[in-house]
Structure formats: structure tokens, C-alpha cells
XYZ file of C-alpha atoms in Angstrom:
434
model
C -99.559 -130.658 45.999
C -98.794 -130.330 42.269
C -95.167 -129.441 41.655
C -94.469 -127.189 38.678
C -91.894 -128.411 36.173
C -89.760 -126.110 34.051
C -87.049 -127.303 31.722
C -84.613 -124.605 32.868
C -84.768 -122.627 36.089
C -82.575 -119.534 36.339
C -81.853 -118.107 39.789
C -81.149 -114.386 39.565
C -82.848 -111.713 37.451
C -79.857 -109.525 36.688
C -78.287 -109.143 33.267
C -76.675 -112.584 33.432
C -79.819 -114.508 34.346
C -82.141 -112.662 31.954
C -79.586 -113.009 29.143
C -79.423 -116.787 29.605
C -83.221 -116.982 29.440
C -83.201 -114.751 26.351
C -80.543 -116.892 24.647
C -82.582 -120.012 25.326
C -85.687 -118.341 23.893
C -83.769 -117.640 20.678
C -83.092 -121.388 20.435
C -86.745 -122.237 21.073
C -86.606 -123.053 24.802
C -88.514 -121.619 27.720
C -86.778 -120.786 30.967
C -88.199 -119.326 34.166
C -86.138 -116.736 36.048
C -86.567 -116.463 39.815
C -85.549 -113.085 41.251
C -85.565 -112.200 44.952
C -86.256 -108.528 44.205
C -86.871 -106.784 40.895
C -85.385 -107.186 37.443
C -81.936 -105.611 37.547
C -82.191 -105.186 41.326
C -78.511 -104.401 41.870
C -78.352 -101.755 39.118
C -81.689 -100.197 40.066
C -81.572 -100.129 43.860
C -78.191 -101.207 45.235
C -75.805 -98.670 43.727
C -75.114 -94.998 44.389
C -76.906 -92.323 42.417
C -73.971 -90.982 40.394
C -72.627 -94.376 39.310
C -72.098 -94.873 35.612
C -71.134 -98.095 33.878
C -67.387 -98.367 33.418
C -67.554 -99.812 29.911
C -68.818 -97.885 26.849
C -72.528 -97.934 26.072
C -71.856 -100.054 22.981
C -70.949 -102.947 25.284
C -74.293 -102.906 27.119
C -75.938 -105.532 24.941
C -78.158 -108.528 25.533
C -78.703 -111.569 23.279
C -80.619 -110.336 20.260
C -80.638 -106.744 21.535
C -77.600 -104.657 20.571
C -77.104 -101.183 21.960
C -79.512 -98.920 20.080
C -78.835 -95.528 21.630
C -77.214 -92.485 20.077
C -74.071 -92.355 22.235
C -72.116 -95.613 21.802
C -68.933 -94.185 23.336
C -70.701 -92.712 26.360
C -71.217 -94.283 29.784
C -74.790 -94.807 30.898
C -76.048 -94.403 34.464
C -76.571 -97.594 36.443
C -80.322 -96.967 36.528
C -80.403 -96.982 32.728
C -78.889 -100.485 32.657
C -81.810 -101.658 34.788
C -84.360 -99.962 32.549
C -82.786 -101.444 29.410
C -82.836 -104.880 31.014
C -86.527 -104.480 31.851
C -87.186 -103.491 28.229
C -85.277 -106.553 27.049
C -87.391 -108.823 29.250
C -90.605 -107.224 27.998
C -89.637 -107.420 24.322
C -88.397 -111.012 24.444
C -91.176 -112.329 26.674
C -88.748 -113.845 29.174
C -90.627 -115.200 32.200
C -89.186 -113.436 35.249
C -90.885 -113.999 38.596
C -89.973 -111.026 40.708
C -90.023 -111.091 44.512
C -89.704 -114.872 44.366
C -86.630 -115.909 46.312
C -85.190 -119.421 46.181
C -84.553 -120.784 49.659
C -82.608 -123.915 48.641
C -81.959 -126.278 45.756
C -82.165 -130.045 46.124
C -80.167 -132.266 43.776
C -80.780 -134.907 42.867
C -84.473 -134.272 43.358
C -85.826 -136.999 45.645
C -88.824 -138.829 44.159
C -89.375 -136.236 41.421
C -92.886 -135.645 40.149
C -91.524 -135.212 36.625
C -89.282 -137.927 35.123
C -86.840 -135.412 33.617
C -86.342 -133.429 36.836
C -82.810 -133.257 38.222
C -83.352 -130.326 40.603
C -86.021 -129.246 43.022
C -86.154 -125.576 43.995
C -87.683 -124.745 47.363
C -89.059 -121.202 47.217
C -89.411 -118.810 50.121
C -93.166 -118.721 49.546
C -93.359 -122.416 50.405
C -93.894 -123.782 46.893
C -91.579 -126.042 44.929
C -90.403 -126.154 41.343
C -88.682 -129.010 39.546
C -86.254 -128.445 36.709
C -83.995 -130.406 34.424
C -81.449 -127.583 34.211
C -80.443 -124.998 36.775
C -78.544 -121.794 35.979
C -77.124 -119.987 39.004
C -76.800 -116.299 38.135
C -76.445 -115.192 41.719
C -74.752 -111.833 41.456
C -77.619 -110.253 43.382
C -77.210 -112.763 46.181
C -73.734 -111.540 47.108
C -73.474 -110.324 50.668
C -71.545 -107.176 51.625
C -68.216 -108.023 53.190
C -67.360 -106.147 56.372
C -64.262 -106.763 58.506
C -64.703 -107.908 62.092
C -63.061 -104.739 63.380
C -66.205 -102.738 62.562
C -67.590 -103.954 65.901
C -64.673 -102.302 67.736
C -65.306 -98.815 66.350
C -67.024 -96.204 68.518
C -70.808 -96.575 67.922
C -71.152 -92.817 67.489
C -69.476 -93.233 64.085
C -71.905 -94.057 61.258
C -70.751 -97.093 59.304
C -72.201 -98.400 56.053
C -71.190 -100.612 53.154
C -71.089 -99.256 49.602
C -74.284 -101.183 48.836
C -76.136 -98.733 51.069
C -74.387 -95.516 50.017
C -76.581 -93.334 47.796
C -75.235 -89.763 47.700
C -73.261 -87.263 49.832
C -76.452 -85.677 51.193
C -77.505 -88.951 52.782
C -74.529 -88.975 55.173
C -74.275 -87.093 58.482
C -72.318 -83.809 58.527
C -68.585 -84.167 59.025
C -65.631 -85.770 57.296
C -65.962 -89.179 55.653
C -63.502 -92.056 55.602
C -63.776 -94.425 52.649
C -62.036 -97.764 53.240
C -60.851 -99.533 50.101
C -59.429 -98.136 46.854
C -60.935 -100.370 44.213
C -63.473 -99.005 41.739
C -66.217 -98.442 44.290
C -63.931 -96.885 46.879
C -62.246 -94.430 44.561
C -65.440 -93.494 42.742
C -67.300 -92.841 45.997
C -64.365 -90.855 47.384
C -64.475 -88.702 44.245
C -68.266 -88.374 44.489
C -67.993 -87.112 48.053
C -65.076 -84.788 47.346
C -66.792 -83.274 44.296
C -69.717 -82.472 46.611
C -67.391 -80.513 48.897
C -67.031 -83.095 51.650
C -63.750 -83.607 53.508
C -62.693 -87.106 52.481
C -60.107 -89.584 53.731
C -59.363 -92.706 51.690
C -57.828 -95.769 53.296
C -55.872 -97.357 50.469
C -55.811 -100.999 49.488
C -54.475 -103.104 46.666
C -55.867 -102.184 43.258
C -55.037 -101.749 39.579
C -55.252 -98.692 37.387
C -54.972 -98.035 33.672
C -55.591 -95.164 31.303
C -59.089 -95.167 29.849
C -57.712 -95.106 26.289
C -54.401 -96.235 24.889
C -53.035 -96.267 21.352
C -56.328 -95.586 19.629
C -58.670 -97.844 21.591
C -60.105 -98.394 25.034
C -57.811 -100.428 27.260
C -60.799 -102.684 27.937
C -61.048 -103.278 24.175
C -57.430 -104.408 24.096
C -58.052 -106.738 27.043
C -61.071 -108.229 25.325
C -59.719 -108.491 21.779
C -56.001 -109.245 22.107
C -54.379 -112.281 23.735
C -52.008 -110.579 26.156
C -49.041 -112.286 27.739
C -48.772 -112.258 31.513
C -51.053 -112.399 34.532
C -52.852 -109.134 33.819
C -56.513 -109.814 34.574
C -56.376 -112.210 37.478
C -58.009 -111.655 40.844
C -57.641 -113.440 44.150
C -61.355 -114.113 44.388
C -61.537 -111.759 47.321
C -60.150 -114.162 49.865
C -57.062 -113.681 51.947
C -53.984 -111.671 51.040
C -53.285 -113.053 47.597
C -50.131 -111.677 45.933
C -52.227 -111.166 42.798
C -53.640 -107.671 42.421
C -57.378 -107.313 41.741
C -58.082 -107.563 38.050
C -60.483 -104.761 37.080
C -58.699 -101.455 36.639
C -60.052 -98.421 38.468
C -61.767 -96.085 36.029
C -64.694 -93.670 36.095
C -67.619 -93.428 33.697
C -68.386 -89.864 34.794
C -67.973 -86.903 32.441
C -67.601 -89.051 29.346
C -65.190 -91.534 30.919
C -62.123 -90.574 32.896
C -58.979 -92.002 34.393
C -59.080 -92.373 38.155
C -56.231 -93.070 40.547
C -54.816 -92.204 43.942
C -52.888 -89.375 42.319
C -56.061 -87.908 40.780
C -57.829 -88.067 44.145
C -54.893 -86.572 46.030
C -54.842 -83.624 43.632
C -58.550 -83.125 44.302
C -57.851 -82.861 48.020
C -58.647 -86.373 49.217
C -56.369 -87.334 52.119
C -54.798 -90.748 51.563
C -54.146 -92.942 54.598
C -52.853 -96.482 54.967
C -54.788 -99.741 55.027
C -56.953 -100.239 58.128
C -55.711 -103.167 60.210
C -57.464 -102.730 63.559
C -59.655 -100.391 65.578
C -60.044 -99.340 69.197
C -62.940 -96.984 69.799
C -62.245 -93.809 67.884
C -58.747 -94.730 66.731
C -57.967 -96.838 63.665
C -54.636 -98.641 63.394
C -53.157 -98.480 59.922
C -50.435 -100.030 57.849
C -48.283 -97.094 56.809
C -48.316 -98.061 53.128
C -49.734 -95.261 50.961
C -46.618 -94.913 48.807
C -46.153 -98.690 48.530
C -49.746 -99.183 47.356
C -49.451 -96.369 44.809
C -46.128 -97.755 43.567
C -47.601 -101.261 43.112
C -50.530 -99.864 41.120
C -48.163 -97.874 38.884
C -45.990 -100.955 38.321
C -49.013 -103.083 37.353
C -50.217 -100.377 34.950
C -46.808 -100.257 33.252
C -46.837 -104.052 32.858
C -50.285 -103.923 31.284
C -49.314 -101.247 28.760
C -46.123 -103.120 27.838
C -48.190 -106.264 27.239
C -50.548 -104.306 24.965
C -47.559 -102.885 23.070
C -46.139 -106.388 22.596
C -49.456 -107.777 21.344
C -49.928 -104.859 18.931
C -46.462 -105.409 17.470
C -46.953 -109.178 17.263
C -50.204 -108.724 15.335
C -48.812 -106.023 13.061
C -51.588 -103.589 13.940
C -51.430 -100.046 12.574
C -52.141 -97.827 15.568
C -50.860 -94.536 16.982
C -47.507 -94.548 18.720
C -47.715 -94.813 22.506
C -47.898 -91.545 24.363
C -45.073 -91.074 26.876
C -46.098 -92.379 30.293
C -44.841 -90.263 33.197
C -42.720 -92.226 35.668
C -44.019 -92.937 39.144
C -43.499 -89.879 41.314
C -43.374 -90.808 45.016
C -43.305 -87.118 45.938
C -47.030 -86.759 45.221
C -47.842 -89.269 47.992
C -47.275 -88.870 51.706
C -47.385 -91.742 54.152
C -49.928 -90.805 56.791
C -48.663 -92.776 59.771
C -49.921 -95.836 61.605
C -53.014 -94.395 63.327
C -56.048 -92.314 62.411
C -57.929 -90.560 65.194
C -61.508 -90.245 63.939
C -62.514 -87.606 66.476
C -59.455 -85.428 65.908
C -60.117 -85.430 62.151
C -63.879 -84.858 62.597
C -64.678 -88.131 60.810
C -68.296 -89.007 61.502
C -68.893 -91.626 58.780
C -67.029 -94.645 57.427
C -67.996 -96.085 54.049
C -66.673 -99.620 53.691
C -65.692 -100.310 50.071
C -64.572 -103.812 50.974
C -66.391 -105.778 48.321
C -68.832 -108.635 48.459
C -68.759 -112.240 49.560
C -70.259 -114.695 47.035
C -73.173 -116.541 48.613
C -74.058 -119.854 46.974
C -75.446 -121.569 50.048
C -78.761 -122.261 48.346
C -76.978 -124.826 46.148
C -76.296 -128.436 47.173
C -73.021 -128.778 49.112
C -71.752 -131.242 46.484
C -71.643 -128.373 43.978
C -69.317 -126.266 46.138
C -65.742 -126.454 47.346
C -64.595 -126.287 50.952
C -64.858 -122.486 50.904
C -68.439 -122.532 49.676
C -67.532 -121.412 46.151
C -68.815 -123.116 42.990
C -66.708 -125.808 41.386
C -67.029 -125.246 37.661
C -65.256 -125.274 34.356
C -66.129 -122.429 31.995
C -69.506 -122.044 33.668
C -70.434 -125.732 33.765
C -70.910 -127.129 37.270
C -70.074 -130.504 38.742
C -73.703 -131.702 38.758
C -75.390 -132.673 35.476
C -77.527 -129.791 34.277
C -75.944 -127.191 36.587
C -74.558 -124.027 34.996
C -73.266 -120.657 36.182
C -73.397 -117.184 34.669
C -71.326 -114.247 35.857
C -68.406 -116.078 37.466
C -64.705 -115.331 36.908
C -62.972 -118.010 34.874
C -59.445 -119.241 35.349
C -58.598 -116.205 37.457
C -59.818 -113.795 34.779
C -62.324 -111.172 35.871
C -63.266 -110.130 32.319
C -66.415 -112.341 32.439
C -67.677 -110.159 35.278
C -67.910 -107.125 32.998
C -71.297 -106.401 31.460
C -69.630 -106.595 28.044
C -69.174 -110.353 28.543
C -72.786 -111.049 29.513
C -74.026 -112.010 26.060
C -71.171 -114.413 25.264
C -71.547 -116.220 28.593
C -75.317 -116.496 28.217
C -75.084 -117.888 24.705
C -72.548 -120.498 25.808
C -74.818 -121.743 28.596
C -77.775 -121.840 26.209
C -75.774 -123.887 23.681
C -74.868 -126.413 26.382
C -78.534 -126.843 27.321
C -79.496 -127.137 23.639
C -76.823 -129.806 23.126
C -78.176 -131.856 26.041
C -81.731 -131.559 24.765
C -81.056 -132.465 21.132
C -78.898 -135.468 21.939
C -81.378 -136.710 24.547
C -84.154 -136.629 21.956
C -81.896 -138.091 19.248
C -82.307 -135.138 16.937
C -78.716 -134.305 15.910
C -79.960 -132.284 12.935
C -81.123 -129.686 15.445
C -77.500 -129.024 16.385
C -77.223 -126.731 13.367
C -78.008 -123.530 15.275
C -75.026 -124.181 17.542
C -72.742 -123.411 14.609
C -74.307 -120.022 13.953
């Protein structure tokens, strides 16, 4: 059987994978993208209907394709990100093979058919592909994370992960419990409450910030200013790290809004503590609503102080800070240590408990003991192995769509460097300086 050879194989046809292929095309290289579903699968089919991107439209760019709409400060629907990505692929001629899942990657490739091959990709359709470079852009391969206690909840209660939530009409009649108060949890709780549903939100550790501060988006300050302190870091989603999750809870609805436990409580969402166990129709909670809200308020204050310090250090001329109201514990009420689902007419639980990265298709030598990639700034431990869309050094900013282009261009430059030096053509390094 003839084995196909491609210089660079990209696994994952989301914005990260397609952007790497597009960046390589701009440098004169061809890459093949292998996607288990469709281009932009997560944005197109694995998000709820009302979701809007949390960063301004002007940040939704791809290599060689800046935002070209008429509302740069707006927030586009998730489905529009997918359609823009499909347009990018069509206009750049990037080779994306949809519905072509990669079963496993072999490295080094045993007895390669092509002398330059370092990887062999085994596809679900039974064919194989050899490649010199492999880019793992596996955001779409993440698996929903559900706690073990879901199996101990009365089967009459409908349970689903946020990946499968679409809109309030798709849920059975009755009250809804949303578990988790990160971006997905709070946005879905608001979506349900705005539709008139009775909503309970089981709180968890999270960060908040105002959408805008001192003349700019807070996300702009995070991206453009070197801030002192551990303000972006995340635990990686494992265990009970003392570090709060790094992406602040915000909403892209209605032109971009602040979102917090206080906002939801004022809308009529009932806040309850973190779920710790379950027995049939009763959930056992940590009675921590006020503590969680207080921690989020403290982290927000630290972030704004860090922005103030950086603005002063750089001598920037910006508006004075607006007074920030102090944390008011009176607006939060601790619920208690149990929640009786039947007594509160809760018929559905939406688990906003995040995703587990799944890199099991890669060789074990590329992963640590927890199954996570070992990398430095997107470069893996195997020659020719790269990653796109991973947090770096604890920072979650690379996960934002605004960082897609910069990450893709860095990976493409690394591949270009390898190619030019291998062929002894250092004059071709010129584009790397542009």
C-alpha cells in the first residue's frame, strides 16, 4: 500500500489548526489538516445557540485575514466564527480533510516509506499518512468532564454537559440546576433565566472583571501591558489548585456585558454552594456561596490594581479609574449544605464542569504522567512536534481566539527554520524577520 507523505500534518480543523496551515501557506509550504468533524466543529455544532465570542470582533482574525466586518467592537455569534473560518479556508486554499479522524500517531515512524518522515498518522479509515512535522491542534478532541457523583443522582433527573446544551426550549419543563460558575456556567444560567426558567447555580471558583476599564477593554490591558502578579494563571483543570481560573467571566450578549454572581442573583438566579456529593435526589453542598463571591471580588480588585500600576509605570494618558464598589456580603446568602432536587422541582442539571484535554493519540513519550503535552512555548519534546492552542507557563491568554494568529505564525516560523537550515538555504530565513 502506498503511504501518502505530507511535509506538515495538522490534527484539528479549528481556528488554531487552520491558522497554522494558513501561516505555512504564506511562507510557501503546504500542510494537510485532518479534522474529525467539520471545519470549526466546536464553534458550529458544540456550543449553545445564544453564545457570542467574549472578545471583540476585531480580535477574530486569521493569518492574512483581518476582521473585515462593520462592527469591530461588537461580539459575533459562535456560528459566525465557524463561517468566517470556512471562508478563510476557502480563500487561502488550505487543505482540510473533514470527517477524517486520526486514530493514533507513531513516532518515530518505523521503516518510513519517505526518508524525511518522522511521524506516521494512522487514520480511522484505515489509511496511513507520513509527515515530517506534526502540529497538534486538538481543541476539538477535548472530552467533557463529568464528576463521578453523576452516577449517584436519581435517573429521573436529566443530566447533560454544556457541550450538549443548545437552548432553554430543549430542556424538560421544571427548574434547572447549573453546576459551575465559570464563563459557560454563568452564561448558560443567564440564558435560562432570561427565558423565564427557574434557575439554581452551584457556584465554583472563578474570576470576574469589568468589561471595560480606564478607556480600554480589560482583555486589551491583559494582552498589551506586562502586569505584575499571578493574574492570568489557571490550574489546568486538575485538582483543587489554589490558583483561580484565569479567564474572567464576561458576556458577549447585548454588545458585551459584565457578568457575575451578583448580576445573576439580581436577575433571580438562586445561588447554592459547590456540589460535593449526591444521594438520589439530594445533593450535598459546601456552604460557600459568600466565600466564593468574596474570592472573586478580591481577585478582581487585584487585577484592577495591577492595571493601574502598569498604566502609571508606562505613563499612559487614560481616564481616571471609576470608583469600584466594595464587596457587599449582604447581597449573597449561603444556601446550606444540601439541595433537595425534588423539593425545588429541579428536573435538569447542566454540568458546566469544563473539559479534559485528550492527547492520547500522541506517542506516550510526548506526554507527562498525567497525559498532558510536555512543551515549551508550543514546541514539543519530539523533533518536529508542535502544539497550537495550549496555555503557556500557566497563562490562559493563548487560549483566547485573539491569540490564534500569533501562535500559528510562531509554529510556522519554527517549521520554516527547520526546512531552510536542512536545505542549507539561510537566505530564505529573511521572511522570519518580517
